[in-house]
Coordinates of C-alpha atoms in Angstrom, one line a residue:
X134 CA 12.1 -16.9 20.4
X135 CA 11.4 -13.3 19.5
X136 CA 8.1 -11.5 18.7
X137 CA 8.1 -8.0 17.3
X138 CA 5.8 -5.5 19.0
X139 CA 5.0 -1.9 18.0
X140 CA 3.5 1.2 19.6
X141 CA 1.7 3.8 17.6
X142 CA 2.2 7.5 18.4
X143 CA -0.5 9.9 17.3
X144 CA -1.6 13.5 17.6
X145 CA -5.3 12.8 17.7
X146 CA -7.9 15.4 16.6
X147 CA -11.5 16.0 17.5
X148 CA -12.6 14.1 14.3
X149 CA -13.1 10.4 15.0
X150 CA -13.1 9.5 11.3
X151 CA -9.8 11.3 10.7
X152 CA -8.2 9.5 13.7
X153 CA -9.4 6.1 12.5
X154 CA -7.9 6.8 9.1
X155 CA -4.6 7.7 10.8
X156 CA -4.7 4.7 13.0
X157 CA -5.5 2.4 10.0
X158 CA -2.4 3.7 8.1
X159 CA 0.0 3.4 11.0
X160 CA -1.2 0.0 12.1
X161 CA -0.8 -1.2 8.6
X162 CA 2.8 0.2 8.5
X163 CA 3.6 -1.5 11.8
X164 CA 2.3 -4.9 10.5
X165 CA 4.2 -4.6 7.3
X166 CA 7.3 -4.0 9.4
X167 CA 6.7 -7.3 11.1
X168 CA 4.9 -6.4 14.3
X169 CA 2.7 -9.2 15.7
X170 CA 1.3 -7.0 18.5
X171 CA 0.4 -3.3 18.1
X172 CA -0.7 -0.8 20.7
X173 CA -2.6 2.4 20.0
X174 CA -2.4 5.4 22.4
X175 CA -4.9 6.6 25.0
X176 CA -7.7 8.7 23.6
X177 CA -6.6 7.7 20.1
X178 CA -10.1 8.0 18.5
X179 CA -10.8 11.5 19.9
X180 CA -9.0 14.3 21.6
X181 CA -11.8 16.8 21.7
X182 CA -12.0 20.5 22.2
X183 CA -13.6 19.8 25.5
X184 CA -13.4 16.9 27.9
X185 CA -17.1 16.2 27.4
X186 CA -16.7 15.6 23.6
X187 CA -15.8 12.0 24.2
X188 CA -19.1 11.3 25.9
X189 CA -20.9 12.0 22.6
X190 CA -18.9 9.3 20.9
X191 CA -19.3 6.6 23.6
X192 CA -20.0 3.2 22.2
X193 CA -21.8 0.2 23.5
X194 CA -19.5 -2.8 24.1
X195 CA -19.3 -4.7 20.8
X196 CA -20.8 -2.1 18.6
X197 CA -19.7 1.1 16.9
X198 CA -17.2 2.4 14.2
X199 CA -14.3 2.5 16.6
X200 CA -14.6 -1.1 17.7
X201 CA -15.4 -2.2 14.1
X202 CA -12.2 -0.7 12.9
X203 CA -10.1 -2.4 15.6
X204 CA -11.6 -5.8 14.9
X205 CA -11.2 -5.4 11.2
X206 CA -7.6 -4.2 11.5
X207 CA -6.6 -7.1 13.8
X208 CA -8.1 -9.6 11.4
X209 CA -6.8 -8.0 8.2
X210 CA -3.2 -8.0 9.5
X211 CA -3.3 -11.1 11.7
X212 CA -2.1 -9.2 14.7
X213 CA -2.9 -8.7 18.4
X214 CA -4.2 -5.1 18.5
X215 CA -4.5 -3.3 21.8
X216 CA -6.8 -0.4 21.2
X217 CA -5.3 2.2 23.5
X218 CA -8.4 3.6 25.0
X219 CA -11.8 4.4 23.6
X220 CA -15.0 5.8 25.3
X221 CA -17.5 3.1 26.2
X222 CA -20.9 3.8 27.8
X223 CA -21.0 3.8 31.6
X224 CA -23.7 3.6 34.3
X225 CA -23.6 7.5 34.3
X226 CA -25.0 9.0 31.1
X227 CA -22.7 12.1 31.6
X228 CA -19.5 10.0 31.8
X229 CA -17.8 7.2 30.0
X230 CA -15.5 4.3 30.8
X231 CA -12.0 4.9 29.5
X232 CA -11.4 1.5 28.1
X233 CA -8.6 -0.6 26.6
X234 CA -9.9 -3.4 24.3
X235 CA -7.7 -6.3 23.1
X236 CA -8.3 -8.0 19.7
X237 CA -6.8 -11.3 18.7
X238 CA -5.4 -12.0 15.2
X239 CA -8.8 -13.4 14.2
X240 CA -10.5 -10.1 15.0
X241 CA -12.2 -11.2 18.2
X242 CA -12.3 -9.1 21.3
X243 CA -10.5 -11.1 23.9
X244 CA -9.7 -8.6 26.7
X245 CA -10.9 -5.4 28.4
X246 CA -9.4 -3.1 30.9
X247 CA -11.2 0.1 32.3
X248 CA -8.7 2.7 33.5
X249 CA -8.6 2.5 37.3
X250 CA -6.7 5.7 38.3
X251 CA -8.2 8.9 37.0
X252 CA -5.8 11.8 36.4
X253 CA -6.1 15.1 38.3
X254 CA -3.6 17.9 38.0
X255 CA -3.5 21.7 38.7
X256 CA -0.6 24.0 37.9
X257 CA -1.4 27.6 37.0
X258 CA -3.8 27.7 34.1
X259 CA -3.3 24.0 33.4
X260 CA -6.0 21.9 35.0
X261 CA -7.3 18.3 34.5
X262 CA -9.9 16.3 36.3
X263 CA -10.8 13.0 34.5
X264 CA -13.3 12.1 37.2
X265 CA -15.6 14.8 35.8
X266 CA -16.2 12.7 32.6
X267 CA -14.9 9.2 33.4
X268 CA -16.1 6.4 35.7
X269 CA -13.1 4.6 37.2
X270 CA -12.6 0.9 36.6
X271 CA -12.1 -1.6 39.3
X272 CA -10.5 -4.8 37.8
X273 CA -6.8 -5.4 37.0
X274 CA -6.4 -6.4 33.3
X275 CA -4.1 -8.8 31.4
X276 CA -4.3 -11.4 28.7
X277 CA -2.2 -14.3 27.4
X278 CA -0.3 -13.7 24.2
X279 CA 1.9 -16.3 22.5
X280 CA 5.0 -15.0 24.2
X281 CA 3.5 -14.7 27.7
X282 CA 1.2 -12.6 29.8
X283 CA 0.6 -9.0 28.8
X284 CA -0.4 -6.5 31.5
X285 CA -2.8 -3.7 30.7
X286 CA -2.5 -0.2 32.1
X287 CA -3.3 3.4 31.1
X288 CA -1.4 6.6 31.5
X289 CA -1.9 7.8 35.1
X290 CA -1.8 4.2 36.3
X291 CA 1.9 4.4 35.8
X292 CA 2.3 6.2 39.1
X293 CA 0.8 3.3 41.1
X294 CA 3.3 0.4 41.2
X295 CA 1.0 -1.8 43.2
X296 CA -1.3 -2.2 40.2
X297 CA 1.6 -3.7 38.2
X298 CA 2.4 -6.1 40.9
X299 CA -1.2 -7.3 40.9
X300 CA -0.9 -8.3 37.3
X301 CA 1.4 -11.2 38.2
X302 CA 4.5 -12.0 36.2
X303 CA 4.2 -10.5 32.8
X304 CA 6.5 -10.7 29.7
X305 CA 5.2 -7.3 28.6
X306 CA 3.3 -4.4 30.1
X307 CA 1.6 -1.9 27.8
X308 CA 1.0 1.7 28.7
X309 CA -1.2 3.7 26.3
X310 CA -1.1 7.3 27.4
X311 CA -1.7 11.0 26.8
X312 CA 0.7 12.4 29.3
X313 CA 0.8 16.2 29.6
X314 CA 4.0 17.8 28.5
X315 CA 4.8 19.2 32.0
X316 CA 4.4 15.9 33.8
X317 CA 5.9 13.9 31.0
X318 CA 9.0 16.0 30.9
X319 CA 9.5 15.4 34.6
X320 CA 8.4 11.8 35.1
X321 CA 7.5 9.8 32.0
X322 CA 10.7 8.0 31.2
X323 CA 11.8 7.4 34.8
X324 CA 8.5 5.9 35.7
X325 CA 8.4 3.6 32.6
X326 CA 11.9 2.4 33.2
X327 CA 11.1 1.8 36.9
X328 CA 8.1 -0.4 36.0
X329 CA 10.3 -2.4 33.6
X330 CA 13.1 -2.8 36.1
X331 CA 11.0 -3.8 39.2
X332 CA 8.8 -6.2 37.2
X333 CA 11.7 -7.5 35.1
X334 CA 9.7 -7.4 31.9
X335 CA 9.3 -5.4 28.7
X336 CA 7.3 -2.2 28.8
X337 CA 5.7 -0.8 25.6
X338 CA 4.3 2.8 25.9
X339 CA 2.1 4.3 23.2
X340 CA 1.6 8.0 23.6
X341 CA -0.1 11.0 22.2
X342 CA 2.7 13.4 21.1
X343 CA 2.1 16.9 20.1
X344 CA -0.1 20.0 20.3
X345 CA -3.8 19.2 19.8
X346 CA -6.7 21.3 18.4
X347 CA -7.8 22.2 21.9
X348 CA -4.3 23.7 22.6
X349 CA -3.4 20.8 24.9
X350 CA 0.2 19.6 24.5
X351 CA 1.0 16.0 25.1
X352 CA 4.5 14.7 25.8
X353 CA 4.9 11.9 23.3
X354 CA 8.1 9.8 23.7
X355 CA 6.5 6.5 23.0
X356 CA 9.0 3.8 23.8
X357 CA 9.9 0.2 24.2
X358 CA 12.0 -0.6 27.3
X359 CA 13.6 -4.0 28.0
X360 CA 13.6 -5.9 31.3
X361 CA 17.0 -4.4 32.3
X362 CA 15.5 -0.9 32.0
X363 CA 17.2 0.0 28.7
X364 CA 15.2 2.1 26.2
X365 CA 15.2 0.1 23.0
X366 CA 13.4 2.6 20.8
X367 CA 11.7 6.0 21.3
X368 CA 9.9 8.6 19.3
X369 CA 10.0 12.1 20.8
X370 CA 7.0 13.7 19.1
X371 CA 4.7 13.7 16.1
X372 CA 3.0 10.6 14.7
X373 CA 4.9 7.4 14.0
X374 CA 5.9 4.0 15.2
X375 CA 8.3 2.6 17.7
X376 CA 9.1 -1.1 18.2
X377 CA 11.4 -4.0 18.8
X378 CA 11.5 -7.6 19.8
X379 CA 10.3 -9.4 22.9
X380 CA 13.3 -11.6 23.5
X381 CA 12.3 -14.5 25.8
X382 CA 15.9 -15.6 26.2
X383 CA 17.0 -12.2 27.4
X384 CA 14.0 -11.9 29.7
X385 CA 14.8 -15.3 31.3
X386 CA 18.5 -14.2 31.6
X387 CA 17.6 -11.1 33.5
X388 CA 15.3 -12.9 35.9
X389 CA 17.9 -15.7 36.3
X390 CA 20.8 -13.4 37.0
X391 CA 18.9 -11.2 39.4
X392 CA 15.9 -13.2 40.8
X393 CA 14.3 -10.2 42.4
X394 CA 10.8 -11.5 41.7
X395 CA 11.6 -14.7 43.7
X396 CA 13.2 -12.6 46.5
X397 CA 9.9 -10.8 47.3
X398 CA 8.7 -11.0 50.8
X399 CA 5.6 -8.9 50.6

């Protein structure tokens, strides 16, 4: 049995309404092409001029235009919609939770993951410190789709393989991201392929991919990778869609031929 999945790639702007309109169009296109599960990238609703811009748009869980759109889109197209990340209110008024929400085909919110690992990077004039505006999550996230367990991760989480082991055996792991161009060029594909190979599952990465209004450049290269580590589909930059099938027979074949998950001793 096969289920088609898709990752949306965007070049999000500081305008939430504009980004929702873009996401609405691309999600509809993915659904028309047969996708039953669609993933949006990290920060898809807003890539502001400043890191603090997202705090202004933080929503309460269950209420707000960003969440309303996701629930409506999932129900309208009858798909599983994984909402990349959006800003939700946190215990600190000056910070947000960088949150992935999962919507079922009936439009209900059925899963949540708050990004655990917060990105920090310094190289010359390029500097990032997500801890200044984000409160880290604490709980591993996953949900059950018709084809198996789906593990939830976000961007910088990709560098911490122990998180993916803690998800248990997944058919699919999703990685919404806004990787910088510098780190993406060096590490993005090799890390994604490693997570697919070591967990013997599909990995679907949905990225920001271009130069944003703030001048920040994100790497793009949204892709679907199979359990053998092969890149099934990829989009280098610009907005668009990548996708393919979750082939349960092939997943079982890989795990049967090379039963590494059963060989674990730690």
